mmCIF file of the C-alpha atoms, coordinates in Angstrom:
data_MODEL
# 
_entry.id   MODEL 
# 
loop_
_atom_site.group_PDB 
_atom_site.id 
_atom_site.type_symbol 
_atom_site.label_atom_id 
_atom_site.label_alt_id 
_atom_site.label_comp_id 
_atom_site.label_asym_id 
_atom_site.label_entity_id 
_atom_site.label_seq_id 
_atom_site.pdbx_PDB_ins_code 
_atom_site.Cartn_x 
_atom_site.Cartn_y 
_atom_site.Cartn_z 
_atom_site.occupancy 
_atom_site.B_iso_or_equiv 
_atom_site.pdbx_formal_charge 
_atom_site.auth_seq_id 
_atom_site.auth_comp_id 
_atom_site.auth_asym_id 
_atom_site.auth_atom_id 
_atom_site.pdbx_PDB_model_num 
ATOM 1   C CA . MET A 1 1   ? -0.076  0.079   0.036   1.00 0.00 ? 1   MET A CA 1 
ATOM 2   C CA . LEU A 1 2   ? 1.036   3.494   -0.716  1.00 0.00 ? 2   LEU A CA 1 
ATOM 3   C CA . LEU A 1 3   ? -0.236  6.301   1.526   1.00 0.00 ? 3   LEU A CA 1 
ATOM 4   C CA . TYR A 1 4   ? -0.199  9.868   0.195   1.00 0.00 ? 4   TYR A CA 1 
ATOM 5   C CA . LEU A 1 5   ? -0.182  12.557  2.842   1.00 0.00 ? 5   LEU A CA 1 
ATOM 6   C CA . VAL A 1 6   ? -1.265  15.770  0.928   1.00 0.00 ? 6   VAL A CA 1 
ATOM 7   C CA . ARG A 1 7   ? -1.146  19.212  2.674   1.00 0.00 ? 7   ARG A CA 1 
ATOM 8   C CA . HIS A 1 8   ? -3.988  21.550  1.801   1.00 0.00 ? 8   HIS A CA 1 
ATOM 9   C CA . GLY A 1 9   ? -3.566  24.326  -0.520  1.00 0.00 ? 9   GLY A CA 1 
ATOM 10  C CA . ASP A 1 10  ? -2.874  28.046  0.135   1.00 0.00 ? 10  ASP A CA 1 
ATOM 11  C CA . PRO A 1 11  ? -5.352  28.931  2.977   1.00 0.00 ? 11  PRO A CA 1 
ATOM 12  C CA . ILE A 1 12  ? -7.265  31.731  4.317   1.00 0.00 ? 12  ILE A CA 1 
ATOM 13  C CA . TYR A 1 13  ? -7.048  30.469  7.996   1.00 0.00 ? 13  TYR A CA 1 
ATOM 14  C CA . GLU A 1 14  ? -9.645  32.932  9.282   1.00 0.00 ? 14  GLU A CA 1 
ATOM 15  C CA . THR A 1 15  ? -12.399 31.374  7.093   1.00 0.00 ? 15  THR A CA 1 
ATOM 16  C CA . ASP A 1 16  ? -10.773 27.950  6.829   1.00 0.00 ? 16  ASP A CA 1 
ATOM 17  C CA . THR A 1 17  ? -11.069 28.187  2.959   1.00 0.00 ? 17  THR A CA 1 
ATOM 18  C CA . LEU A 1 18  ? -8.573  28.336  0.100   1.00 0.00 ? 18  LEU A CA 1 
ATOM 19  C CA . THR A 1 19  ? -7.409  31.437  -1.652  1.00 0.00 ? 19  THR A CA 1 
ATOM 20  C CA . GLU A 1 20  ? -7.695  31.561  -5.578  1.00 0.00 ? 20  GLU A CA 1 
ATOM 21  C CA . ARG A 1 21  ? -4.101  30.401  -5.591  1.00 0.00 ? 21  ARG A CA 1 
ATOM 22  C CA . GLY A 1 22  ? -4.922  27.561  -3.262  1.00 0.00 ? 22  GLY A CA 1 
ATOM 23  C CA . LYS A 1 23  ? -7.902  26.467  -5.527  1.00 0.00 ? 23  LYS A CA 1 
ATOM 24  C CA . ILE A 1 24  ? -5.413  26.279  -8.453  1.00 0.00 ? 24  ILE A CA 1 
ATOM 25  C CA . GLN A 1 25  ? -3.076  24.212  -6.487  1.00 0.00 ? 25  GLN A CA 1 
ATOM 26  C CA . ALA A 1 26  ? -5.989  21.866  -5.455  1.00 0.00 ? 26  ALA A CA 1 
ATOM 27  C CA . GLU A 1 27  ? -6.825  21.220  -9.083  1.00 0.00 ? 27  GLU A CA 1 
ATOM 28  C CA . SER A 1 28  ? -3.234  20.607  -9.893  1.00 0.00 ? 28  SER A CA 1 
ATOM 29  C CA . VAL A 1 29  ? -2.732  17.982  -7.085  1.00 0.00 ? 29  VAL A CA 1 
ATOM 30  C CA . GLY A 1 30  ? -6.195  16.515  -7.915  1.00 0.00 ? 30  GLY A CA 1 
ATOM 31  C CA . ARG A 1 31  ? -4.992  15.829  -11.604 1.00 0.00 ? 31  ARG A CA 1 
ATOM 32  C CA . ARG A 1 32  ? -1.853  14.255  -10.084 1.00 0.00 ? 32  ARG A CA 1 
ATOM 33  C CA . MET A 1 33  ? -4.019  12.040  -7.984  1.00 0.00 ? 33  MET A CA 1 
ATOM 34  C CA . GLN A 1 34  ? -6.055  11.125  -10.975 1.00 0.00 ? 34  GLN A CA 1 
ATOM 35  C CA . LYS A 1 35  ? -2.909  10.214  -12.940 1.00 0.00 ? 35  LYS A CA 1 
ATOM 36  C CA . ILE A 1 36  ? -1.512  8.177   -10.007 1.00 0.00 ? 36  ILE A CA 1 
ATOM 37  C CA . GLY A 1 37  ? -4.766  6.237   -9.849  1.00 0.00 ? 37  GLY A CA 1 
ATOM 38  C CA . ILE A 1 38  ? -5.704  6.882   -6.189  1.00 0.00 ? 38  ILE A CA 1 
ATOM 39  C CA . ASP A 1 39  ? -8.125  4.192   -4.900  1.00 0.00 ? 39  ASP A CA 1 
ATOM 40  C CA . GLN A 1 40  ? -9.421  5.812   -1.791  1.00 0.00 ? 40  GLN A CA 1 
ATOM 41  C CA . ILE A 1 41  ? -9.501  9.490   -0.570  1.00 0.00 ? 41  ILE A CA 1 
ATOM 42  C CA . TYR A 1 42  ? -9.652  10.557  2.964   1.00 0.00 ? 42  TYR A CA 1 
ATOM 43  C CA . SER A 1 43  ? -9.646  14.066  4.513   1.00 0.00 ? 43  SER A CA 1 
ATOM 44  C CA . SER A 1 44  ? -9.350  15.970  7.550   1.00 0.00 ? 44  SER A CA 1 
ATOM 45  C CA . PRO A 1 45  ? -12.796 17.569  8.681   1.00 0.00 ? 45  PRO A CA 1 
ATOM 46  C CA . MET A 1 46  ? -11.409 20.943  8.269   1.00 0.00 ? 46  MET A CA 1 
ATOM 47  C CA . GLY A 1 47  ? -12.607 23.132  5.317   1.00 0.00 ? 47  GLY A CA 1 
ATOM 48  C CA . ARG A 1 48  ? -9.152  23.896  3.700   1.00 0.00 ? 48  ARG A CA 1 
ATOM 49  C CA . ALA A 1 49  ? -8.381  20.144  3.606   1.00 0.00 ? 49  ALA A CA 1 
ATOM 50  C CA . ARG A 1 50  ? -11.755 19.094  2.194   1.00 0.00 ? 50  ARG A CA 1 
ATOM 51  C CA . GLU A 1 51  ? -11.687 21.860  -0.360  1.00 0.00 ? 51  GLU A CA 1 
ATOM 52  C CA . THR A 1 52  ? -8.221  20.687  -1.406  1.00 0.00 ? 52  THR A CA 1 
ATOM 53  C CA . ALA A 1 53  ? -9.481  17.067  -1.658  1.00 0.00 ? 53  ALA A CA 1 
ATOM 54  C CA . ALA A 1 54  ? -12.549 18.014  -3.831  1.00 0.00 ? 54  ALA A CA 1 
ATOM 55  C CA . PRO A 1 55  ? -10.958 18.163  -7.364  1.00 0.00 ? 55  PRO A CA 1 
ATOM 56  C CA . ALA A 1 56  ? -9.445  14.684  -6.706  1.00 0.00 ? 56  ALA A CA 1 
ATOM 57  C CA . CYS A 1 57  ? -12.699 13.262  -5.558  1.00 0.00 ? 57  CYS A CA 1 
ATOM 58  C CA . ARG A 1 58  ? -14.486 14.843  -8.696  1.00 0.00 ? 58  ARG A CA 1 
ATOM 59  C CA . LEU A 1 59  ? -11.853 13.614  -11.158 1.00 0.00 ? 59  LEU A CA 1 
ATOM 60  C CA . LEU A 1 60  ? -11.714 10.091  -9.726  1.00 0.00 ? 60  LEU A CA 1 
ATOM 61  C CA . ASN A 1 61  ? -15.409 9.862   -8.792  1.00 0.00 ? 61  ASN A CA 1 
ATOM 62  C CA . LEU A 1 62  ? -14.523 8.968   -5.243  1.00 0.00 ? 62  LEU A CA 1 
ATOM 63  C CA . PRO A 1 63  ? -16.211 9.940   -2.057  1.00 0.00 ? 63  PRO A CA 1 
ATOM 64  C CA . CYS A 1 64  ? -14.339 12.142  0.502   1.00 0.00 ? 64  CYS A CA 1 
ATOM 65  C CA . GLN A 1 65  ? -14.055 10.073  3.647   1.00 0.00 ? 65  GLN A CA 1 
ATOM 66  C CA . ILE A 1 66  ? -13.541 12.219  6.682   1.00 0.00 ? 66  ILE A CA 1 
ATOM 67  C CA . GLU A 1 67  ? -11.093 11.233  9.364   1.00 0.00 ? 67  GLU A CA 1 
ATOM 68  C CA . PRO A 1 68  ? -11.724 13.483  12.411  1.00 0.00 ? 68  PRO A CA 1 
ATOM 69  C CA . TRP A 1 69  ? -8.328  12.767  13.948  1.00 0.00 ? 69  TRP A CA 1 
ATOM 70  C CA . ALA A 1 70  ? -6.460  14.272  10.881  1.00 0.00 ? 70  ALA A CA 1 
ATOM 71  C CA . GLU A 1 71  ? -7.431  17.855  11.731  1.00 0.00 ? 71  GLU A CA 1 
ATOM 72  C CA . GLU A 1 72  ? -4.799  20.383  12.357  1.00 0.00 ? 72  GLU A CA 1 
ATOM 73  C CA . ILE A 1 73  ? -3.096  20.260  15.856  1.00 0.00 ? 73  ILE A CA 1 
ATOM 74  C CA . SER A 1 74  ? -2.693  23.969  16.373  1.00 0.00 ? 74  SER A CA 1 
ATOM 75  C CA . TRP A 1 75  ? -4.143  23.439  19.883  1.00 0.00 ? 75  TRP A CA 1 
ATOM 76  C CA . ALA A 1 76  ? -0.879  21.529  20.742  1.00 0.00 ? 76  ALA A CA 1 
ATOM 77  C CA . THR A 1 77  ? 1.845   23.854  19.211  1.00 0.00 ? 77  THR A CA 1 
ATOM 78  C CA . ARG A 1 78  ? 1.512   26.969  21.345  1.00 0.00 ? 78  ARG A CA 1 
ATOM 79  C CA . THR A 1 79  ? 4.480   28.042  23.353  1.00 0.00 ? 79  THR A CA 1 
ATOM 80  C CA . PRO A 1 80  ? 5.224   31.141  25.486  1.00 0.00 ? 80  PRO A CA 1 
ATOM 81  C CA . TYR A 1 81  ? 8.998   30.732  24.863  1.00 0.00 ? 81  TYR A CA 1 
ATOM 82  C CA . PRO A 1 82  ? 11.096  32.705  24.774  1.00 0.00 ? 82  PRO A CA 1 
ATOM 83  C CA . ASP A 1 83  ? 9.257   36.010  25.263  1.00 0.00 ? 83  ASP A CA 1 
ATOM 84  C CA . GLY A 1 84  ? 6.031   35.218  27.176  1.00 0.00 ? 84  GLY A CA 1 
ATOM 85  C CA . GLN A 1 85  ? 3.854   35.721  24.136  1.00 0.00 ? 85  GLN A CA 1 
ATOM 86  C CA . LEU A 1 86  ? 1.706   32.545  23.231  1.00 0.00 ? 86  LEU A CA 1 
ATOM 87  C CA . LYS A 1 87  ? 2.570   31.576  19.560  1.00 0.00 ? 87  LYS A CA 1 
ATOM 88  C CA . SER A 1 88  ? 2.978   28.554  17.380  1.00 0.00 ? 88  SER A CA 1 
ATOM 89  C CA . ILE A 1 89  ? 6.312   26.831  17.514  1.00 0.00 ? 89  ILE A CA 1 
ATOM 90  C CA . SER A 1 90  ? 6.273   26.932  13.733  1.00 0.00 ? 90  SER A CA 1 
ATOM 91  C CA . ARG A 1 91  ? 6.852   30.740  14.078  1.00 0.00 ? 91  ARG A CA 1 
ATOM 92  C CA . LEU A 1 92  ? 10.113  30.184  16.023  1.00 0.00 ? 92  LEU A CA 1 
ATOM 93  C CA . PRO A 1 93  ? 13.566  30.524  14.268  1.00 0.00 ? 93  PRO A CA 1 
ATOM 94  C CA . VAL A 1 94  ? 14.900  27.023  13.473  1.00 0.00 ? 94  VAL A CA 1 
ATOM 95  C CA . THR A 1 95  ? 17.958  27.844  15.497  1.00 0.00 ? 95  THR A CA 1 
ATOM 96  C CA . THR A 1 96  ? 15.622  27.821  18.616  1.00 0.00 ? 96  THR A CA 1 
ATOM 97  C CA . PHE A 1 97  ? 15.472  24.101  18.471  1.00 0.00 ? 97  PHE A CA 1 
ATOM 98  C CA . ARG A 1 98  ? 19.111  23.195  17.556  1.00 0.00 ? 98  ARG A CA 1 
ATOM 99  C CA . GLY A 1 99  ? 21.281  25.643  19.577  1.00 0.00 ? 99  GLY A CA 1 
ATOM 100 C CA . GLU A 1 100 ? 23.039  25.108  22.787  1.00 0.00 ? 100 GLU A CA 1 
ATOM 101 C CA . GLY A 1 101 ? 23.311  21.376  22.356  1.00 0.00 ? 101 GLY A CA 1 
ATOM 102 C CA . ARG A 1 102 ? 19.571  20.908  21.904  1.00 0.00 ? 102 ARG A CA 1 
ATOM 103 C CA . ILE A 1 103 ? 20.303  19.247  18.538  1.00 0.00 ? 103 ILE A CA 1 
ATOM 104 C CA . ASN A 1 104 ? 21.608  16.164  20.468  1.00 0.00 ? 104 ASN A CA 1 
ATOM 105 C CA . LEU A 1 105 ? 18.342  15.470  22.509  1.00 0.00 ? 105 LEU A CA 1 
ATOM 106 C CA . PRO A 1 106 ? 17.247  11.956  21.588  1.00 0.00 ? 106 PRO A CA 1 
ATOM 107 C CA . TYR A 1 107 ? 13.580  10.984  20.666  1.00 0.00 ? 107 TYR A CA 1 
ATOM 108 C CA . ASP A 1 108 ? 12.492  10.267  24.264  1.00 0.00 ? 108 ASP A CA 1 
ATOM 109 C CA . LYS A 1 109 ? 13.943  13.604  25.586  1.00 0.00 ? 109 LYS A CA 1 
ATOM 110 C CA . ALA A 1 110 ? 12.767  15.818  22.820  1.00 0.00 ? 110 ALA A CA 1 
ATOM 111 C CA . LEU A 1 111 ? 9.902   17.265  24.799  1.00 0.00 ? 111 LEU A CA 1 
ATOM 112 C CA . GLU A 1 112 ? 12.461  18.768  27.218  1.00 0.00 ? 112 GLU A CA 1 
ATOM 113 C CA . CYS A 1 113 ? 13.518  21.165  24.363  1.00 0.00 ? 113 CYS A CA 1 
ATOM 114 C CA . LEU A 1 114 ? 12.810  24.698  25.566  1.00 0.00 ? 114 LEU A CA 1 
ATOM 115 C CA . ALA A 1 115 ? 10.780  25.443  22.460  1.00 0.00 ? 115 ALA A CA 1 
ATOM 116 C CA . VAL A 1 116 ? 8.368   22.675  22.977  1.00 0.00 ? 116 VAL A CA 1 
ATOM 117 C CA . ARG A 1 117 ? 8.504   21.995  26.767  1.00 0.00 ? 117 ARG A CA 1 
ATOM 118 C CA . ASP A 1 118 ? 5.365   24.211  27.521  1.00 0.00 ? 118 ASP A CA 1 
ATOM 119 C CA . THR A 1 119 ? 3.378   22.815  24.558  1.00 0.00 ? 119 THR A CA 1 
ATOM 120 C CA . ARG A 1 120 ? 0.851   19.944  24.435  1.00 0.00 ? 120 ARG A CA 1 
ATOM 121 C CA . MET A 1 121 ? 2.866   18.258  21.886  1.00 0.00 ? 121 MET A CA 1 
ATOM 122 C CA . GLY A 1 122 ? 3.360   15.113  23.788  1.00 0.00 ? 122 GLY A CA 1 
ATOM 123 C CA . GLU A 1 123 ? -0.472  14.716  23.879  1.00 0.00 ? 123 GLU A CA 1 
ATOM 124 C CA . ALA A 1 124 ? -0.709  15.401  20.189  1.00 0.00 ? 124 ALA A CA 1 
ATOM 125 C CA . GLN A 1 125 ? 1.743   12.741  19.389  1.00 0.00 ? 125 GLN A CA 1 
ATOM 126 C CA . ALA A 1 126 ? 0.021   10.229  21.457  1.00 0.00 ? 126 ALA A CA 1 
ATOM 127 C CA . PHE A 1 127 ? -3.311  11.133  19.890  1.00 0.00 ? 127 PHE A CA 1 
ATOM 128 C CA . LEU A 1 128 ? -2.044  10.894  16.425  1.00 0.00 ? 128 LEU A CA 1 
ATOM 129 C CA . GLU A 1 129 ? -0.093  7.644   16.982  1.00 0.00 ? 129 GLU A CA 1 
ATOM 130 C CA . LYS A 1 130 ? -3.288  5.902   18.274  1.00 0.00 ? 130 LYS A CA 1 
ATOM 131 C CA . ASN A 1 131 ? -5.580  7.232   15.669  1.00 0.00 ? 131 ASN A CA 1 
ATOM 132 C CA . PHE A 1 132 ? -3.182  6.702   12.759  1.00 0.00 ? 132 PHE A CA 1 
ATOM 133 C CA . ASN A 1 133 ? -2.713  3.135   13.804  1.00 0.00 ? 133 ASN A CA 1 
ATOM 134 C CA . ASP A 1 134 ? -6.497  2.664   14.088  1.00 0.00 ? 134 ASP A CA 1 
ATOM 135 C CA . PHE A 1 135 ? -6.669  4.161   10.496  1.00 0.00 ? 135 PHE A CA 1 
ATOM 136 C CA . VAL A 1 136 ? -4.095  1.909   8.836   1.00 0.00 ? 136 VAL A CA 1 
ATOM 137 C CA . GLU A 1 137 ? -5.556  -1.179  10.741  1.00 0.00 ? 137 GLU A CA 1 
ATOM 138 C CA . ARG A 1 138 ? -8.793  -0.457  8.793   1.00 0.00 ? 138 ARG A CA 1 
ATOM 139 C CA . LEU A 1 139 ? -6.643  -0.411  5.667   1.00 0.00 ? 139 LEU A CA 1 
ATOM 140 C CA . GLY A 1 140 ? -5.175  -3.861  6.554   1.00 0.00 ? 140 GLY A CA 1 
ATOM 141 C CA . TYR A 1 141 ? -2.062  -3.170  8.714   1.00 0.00 ? 141 TYR A CA 1 
ATOM 142 C CA . LYS A 1 142 ? -2.120  -3.548  12.555  1.00 0.00 ? 142 LYS A CA 1 
ATOM 143 C CA . ALA A 1 143 ? 0.631   -1.914  14.659  1.00 0.00 ? 143 ALA A CA 1 
ATOM 144 C CA . GLU A 1 144 ? 2.477   -4.491  16.711  1.00 0.00 ? 144 GLU A CA 1 
ATOM 145 C CA . ASN A 1 145 ? 5.782   -3.755  18.580  1.00 0.00 ? 145 ASN A CA 1 
ATOM 146 C CA . GLY A 1 146 ? 7.150   -1.046  16.321  1.00 0.00 ? 146 GLY A CA 1 
ATOM 147 C CA . VAL A 1 147 ? 6.137   -2.716  13.048  1.00 0.00 ? 147 VAL A CA 1 
ATOM 148 C CA . TYR A 1 148 ? 2.797   -3.611  11.396  1.00 0.00 ? 148 TYR A CA 1 
ATOM 149 C CA . ARG A 1 149 ? 1.284   -6.982  11.025  1.00 0.00 ? 149 ARG A CA 1 
ATOM 150 C CA . ILE A 1 150 ? -0.149  -7.411  7.560   1.00 0.00 ? 150 ILE A CA 1 
ATOM 151 C CA . LEU A 1 151 ? -3.654  -8.452  7.956   1.00 0.00 ? 151 LEU A CA 1 
ATOM 152 C CA . ARG A 1 152 ? -4.867  -7.867  4.323   1.00 0.00 ? 152 ARG A CA 1 
ATOM 153 C CA . PRO A 1 153 ? -1.944  -7.318  1.786   1.00 0.00 ? 153 PRO A CA 1 
ATOM 154 C CA . SER A 1 154 ? -3.059  -4.283  -0.295  1.00 0.00 ? 154 SER A CA 1 
ATOM 155 C CA . GLU A 1 155 ? -1.677  -2.770  -3.403  1.00 0.00 ? 155 GLU A CA 1 
ATOM 156 C CA . GLU A 1 156 ? -4.016  0.266   -3.162  1.00 0.00 ? 156 GLU A CA 1 
ATOM 157 C CA . LYS A 1 157 ? -3.038  3.912   -3.323  1.00 0.00 ? 157 LYS A CA 1 
ATOM 158 C CA . VAL A 1 158 ? -4.676  5.889   -0.492  1.00 0.00 ? 158 VAL A CA 1 
ATOM 159 C CA . ALA A 1 159 ? -4.720  9.697   -0.204  1.00 0.00 ? 159 ALA A CA 1 
ATOM 160 C CA . LEU A 1 160 ? -5.141  11.563  3.076   1.00 0.00 ? 160 LEU A CA 1 
ATOM 161 C CA . PHE A 1 161 ? -5.695  15.355  2.705   1.00 0.00 ? 161 PHE A CA 1 
ATOM 162 C CA . CYS A 1 162 ? -4.465  16.987  5.939   1.00 0.00 ? 162 CYS A CA 1 
ATOM 163 C CA . HIS A 1 163 ? -2.167  19.771  7.520   1.00 0.00 ? 163 HIS A CA 1 
ATOM 164 C CA . GLY A 1 164 ? 1.440   20.835  8.005   1.00 0.00 ? 164 GLY A CA 1 
ATOM 165 C CA . ALA A 1 165 ? 1.844   20.619  11.735  1.00 0.00 ? 165 ALA A CA 1 
ATOM 166 C CA . MET A 1 166 ? -0.206  17.413  11.874  1.00 0.00 ? 166 MET A CA 1 
ATOM 167 C CA . THR A 1 167 ? 1.973   15.671  9.312   1.00 0.00 ? 167 THR A CA 1 
ATOM 168 C CA . ARG A 1 168 ? 5.249   16.638  10.960  1.00 0.00 ? 168 ARG A CA 1 
ATOM 169 C CA . ALA A 1 169 ? 4.037   15.420  14.493  1.00 0.00 ? 169 ALA A CA 1 
ATOM 170 C CA . LEU A 1 170 ? 2.934   12.219  12.889  1.00 0.00 ? 170 LEU A CA 1 
ATOM 171 C CA . LEU A 1 171 ? 6.067   11.706  10.996  1.00 0.00 ? 171 LEU A CA 1 
ATOM 172 C CA . SER A 1 172 ? 7.914   12.298  14.183  1.00 0.00 ? 172 SER A CA 1 
ATOM 173 C CA . VAL A 1 173 ? 6.105   9.426   15.768  1.00 0.00 ? 173 VAL A CA 1 
ATOM 174 C CA . LEU A 1 174 ? 6.260   7.132   12.762  1.00 0.00 ? 174 LEU A CA 1 
ATOM 175 C CA . PHE A 1 175 ? 9.917   7.462   12.170  1.00 0.00 ? 175 PHE A CA 1 
ATOM 176 C CA . HIS A 1 176 ? 11.177  8.289   15.699  1.00 0.00 ? 176 HIS A CA 1 
ATOM 177 C CA . ILE A 1 177 ? 12.610  11.679  14.627  1.00 0.00 ? 177 ILE A CA 1 
ATOM 178 C CA . PRO A 1 178 ? 12.839  13.899  17.659  1.00 0.00 ? 178 PRO A CA 1 
ATOM 179 C CA . VAL A 1 179 ? 9.930   16.195  17.548  1.00 0.00 ? 179 VAL A CA 1 
ATOM 180 C CA . HIS A 1 180 ? 12.032  19.451  17.961  1.00 0.00 ? 180 HIS A CA 1 
ATOM 181 C CA . MET A 1 181 ? 14.313  18.414  15.147  1.00 0.00 ? 181 MET A CA 1 
ATOM 182 C CA . MET A 1 182 ? 11.210  17.665  12.920  1.00 0.00 ? 182 MET A CA 1 
ATOM 183 C CA . TRP A 1 183 ? 10.191  21.324  13.433  1.00 0.00 ? 183 TRP A CA 1 
ATOM 184 C CA . ALA A 1 184 ? 13.656  22.539  12.826  1.00 0.00 ? 184 ALA A CA 1 
ATOM 185 C CA . SER A 1 185 ? 14.368  20.493  9.677   1.00 0.00 ? 185 SER A CA 1 
ATOM 186 C CA . PHE A 1 186 ? 11.122  19.785  7.719   1.00 0.00 ? 186 PHE A CA 1 
ATOM 187 C CA . ASP A 1 187 ? 8.450   22.127  6.546   1.00 0.00 ? 187 ASP A CA 1 
ATOM 188 C CA . PRO A 1 188 ? 5.733   20.752  4.085   1.00 0.00 ? 188 PRO A CA 1 
ATOM 189 C CA . THR A 1 189 ? 4.481   23.320  1.545   1.00 0.00 ? 189 THR A CA 1 
ATOM 190 C CA . HIS A 1 190 ? 0.999   23.889  0.246   1.00 0.00 ? 190 HIS A CA 1 
ATOM 191 C CA . THR A 1 191 ? -0.257  20.733  -1.597  1.00 0.00 ? 191 THR A CA 1 
ATOM 192 C CA . GLY A 1 192 ? 3.207   19.088  -0.856  1.00 0.00 ? 192 GLY A CA 1 
ATOM 193 C CA . VAL A 1 193 ? 2.780   15.241  -1.280  1.00 0.00 ? 193 VAL A CA 1 
ATOM 194 C CA . THR A 1 194 ? 4.451   12.944  1.260   1.00 0.00 ? 194 THR A CA 1 
ATOM 195 C CA . VAL A 1 195 ? 4.549   9.197   0.193   1.00 0.00 ? 195 VAL A CA 1 
ATOM 196 C CA . LEU A 1 196 ? 4.659   6.372   2.623   1.00 0.00 ? 196 LEU A CA 1 
ATOM 197 C CA . ASP A 1 197 ? 5.246   2.839   1.340   1.00 0.00 ? 197 ASP A CA 1 
ATOM 198 C CA . PHE A 1 198 ? 3.859   -0.056  3.275   1.00 0.00 ? 198 PHE A CA 1 
ATOM 199 C CA . GLN A 1 199 ? 5.457   -2.814  1.473   1.00 0.00 ? 199 GLN A CA 1 
ATOM 200 C CA . ASN A 1 200 ? 3.950   -6.324  1.736   1.00 0.00 ? 200 ASN A CA 1 
ATOM 201 C CA . TYR A 1 201 ? 6.893   -8.593  2.841   1.00 0.00 ? 201 TYR A CA 1 
ATOM 202 C CA . GLU A 1 202 ? 6.528   -12.216 2.746   1.00 0.00 ? 202 GLU A CA 1 
ATOM 203 C CA . ASP A 1 203 ? 6.959   -12.613 6.489   1.00 0.00 ? 203 ASP A CA 1 
ATOM 204 C CA . GLY A 1 204 ? 3.788   -10.910 7.088   1.00 0.00 ? 204 GLY A CA 1 
ATOM 205 C CA . PHE A 1 205 ? 5.172   -7.687  8.658   1.00 0.00 ? 205 PHE A CA 1 
ATOM 206 C CA . THR A 1 206 ? 5.815   -4.236  7.277   1.00 0.00 ? 206 THR A CA 1 
ATOM 207 C CA . ALA A 1 207 ? 6.767   -0.763  8.361   1.00 0.00 ? 207 ALA A CA 1 
ATOM 208 C CA . PRO A 1 208 ? 6.272   2.617   6.554   1.00 0.00 ? 208 PRO A CA 1 
ATOM 209 C CA . ARG A 1 209 ? 9.076   4.031   4.494   1.00 0.00 ? 209 ARG A CA 1 
ATOM 210 C CA . CYS A 1 210 ? 8.931   7.554   3.275   1.00 0.00 ? 210 CYS A CA 1 
ATOM 211 C CA . LEU A 1 211 ? 9.594   7.674   -0.490  1.00 0.00 ? 211 LEU A CA 1 
ATOM 212 C CA . CYS A 1 212 ? 9.351   11.455  -0.788  1.00 0.00 ? 212 CYS A CA 1 
ATOM 213 C CA . PHE A 1 213 ? 8.508   14.506  1.475   1.00 0.00 ? 213 PHE A CA 1 
ATOM 214 C CA . SER A 1 214 ? 6.339   17.543  0.424   1.00 0.00 ? 214 SER A CA 1 
ATOM 215 C CA . ASP A 1 215 ? 6.885   16.792  -3.334  1.00 0.00 ? 215 ASP A CA 1 
ATOM 216 C CA . ILE A 1 216 ? 5.269   19.579  -5.574  1.00 0.00 ? 216 ILE A CA 1 
ATOM 217 C CA . SER A 1 217 ? 6.232   18.048  -8.981  1.00 0.00 ? 217 SER A CA 1 
ATOM 218 C CA . HIS A 1 218 ? 2.645   18.534  -10.068 1.00 0.00 ? 218 HIS A CA 1 
ATOM 219 C CA . LEU A 1 219 ? 3.052   22.355  -9.725  1.00 0.00 ? 219 LEU A CA 1 
ATOM 220 C CA . TYR A 1 220 ? 6.372   22.269  -11.753 1.00 0.00 ? 220 TYR A CA 1 
ATOM 221 C CA . ALA A 1 221 ? 4.709   20.203  -14.367 1.00 0.00 ? 221 ALA A CA 1 
ATOM 222 C CA . GLU A 1 222 ? 2.015   22.576  -15.014 1.00 0.00 ? 222 GLU A CA 1 
ATOM 223 C CA . GLY A 1 223 ? 4.082   25.673  -14.833 1.00 0.00 ? 223 GLY A CA 1 
ATOM 224 C CA . LEU A 1 224 ? 2.541   26.846  -11.636 1.00 0.00 ? 224 LEU A CA 1 
ATOM 225 C CA . ASP A 1 225 ? 4.399   28.991  -9.089  1.00 0.00 ? 225 ASP A CA 1 
ATOM 226 C CA . THR A 1 226 ? 6.363   27.075  -6.481  1.00 0.00 ? 226 THR A CA 1 
ATOM 227 C CA . VAL A 1 227 ? 6.432   29.626  -3.695  1.00 0.00 ? 227 VAL A CA 1 
ATOM 228 C CA . HIS A 1 228 ? 7.051   27.763  -0.465  1.00 0.00 ? 228 HIS A CA 1 
ATOM 229 C CA . CYS A 1 229 ? 4.374   28.714  2.077   1.00 0.00 ? 229 CYS A CA 1 
ATOM 230 C CA . ASN A 1 230 ? 4.180   32.214  0.559   1.00 0.00 ? 230 ASN A CA 1 
ATOM 231 C CA . ARG A 1 231 ? 7.717   32.953  1.417   1.00 0.00 ? 231 ARG A CA 1 
ATOM 232 C CA . LEU A 1 232 ? 10.156  32.099  -1.307  1.00 0.00 ? 232 LEU A CA 1 
ATOM 233 C CA . SER A 1 233 ? 10.344  30.398  -4.660  1.00 0.00 ? 233 SER A CA 1 
ATOM 234 C CA . ILE A 1 234 ? 11.788  26.833  -4.790  1.00 0.00 ? 234 ILE A CA 1 
# 
C-alpha cells in the first residue's frame, strides 16, 4: 500500500478556506491524484483540507471520507517561549530548536527542548499515533511492537488530505525523529505530497518508509508558481 499525505492548498486561515491560488493548487494536485490512480480518498474535517481534496474526488469519482483525527493540531503547538507571548512553535527560528546542544536531544527526551517544553505536543503525538494506527488497521495493517502485521496485503493507493503541523508530528512518531528536530528541519508546503510505502513483505510484517516528502512536482509540471508557504520560490 502507498499512503499519500497531502497538505492543503494556500489557505485563508480565518475562514478555513482556500485562496484563489490555493484552489489552483488543489486542481493541480487533484490531476496528479487522478494520474496516479488513487483508490481511496480521506480528508481532515477542516474546510481547507476538504476543499483541497474536492478536485481529486471529482476527477476520480470517489467519495471524500472524513477522518476527524487528521485535523490540524494548532491546539498543541502553542508556546510562550522565549518572550512570554503565546505563539505557534512554527513561528520560531529553526535555531531555537538546535542551539546550545539541543540538537543532541534523543527522541524520548525531545519534549525537554525549551521550544516545545510548554506545549501539548506530547498529547498530540500520542493522539496521532493511536488514531493513525487505528486508521491503517482499517486499511489492513495492524501496529505491533514497532512494526505492522499485514492483515490484508494491499496494493491500493490511498490519499489523506491533511495539514502541515499534523504531518510533522505524525512523521516524528512514525520514524522516531525527535519532534523538535522535525520542526527545525522539515516544513511541508501547500499541496506538498509525502508518500509512505507499506511494502508487503513475505514474513507478514511491514513498516512505513518515506519515499518522498512534500513533493510539488505537479506544480512544476503545470508551470505553476512554487513559492514555499508564501515565502520564497523553490
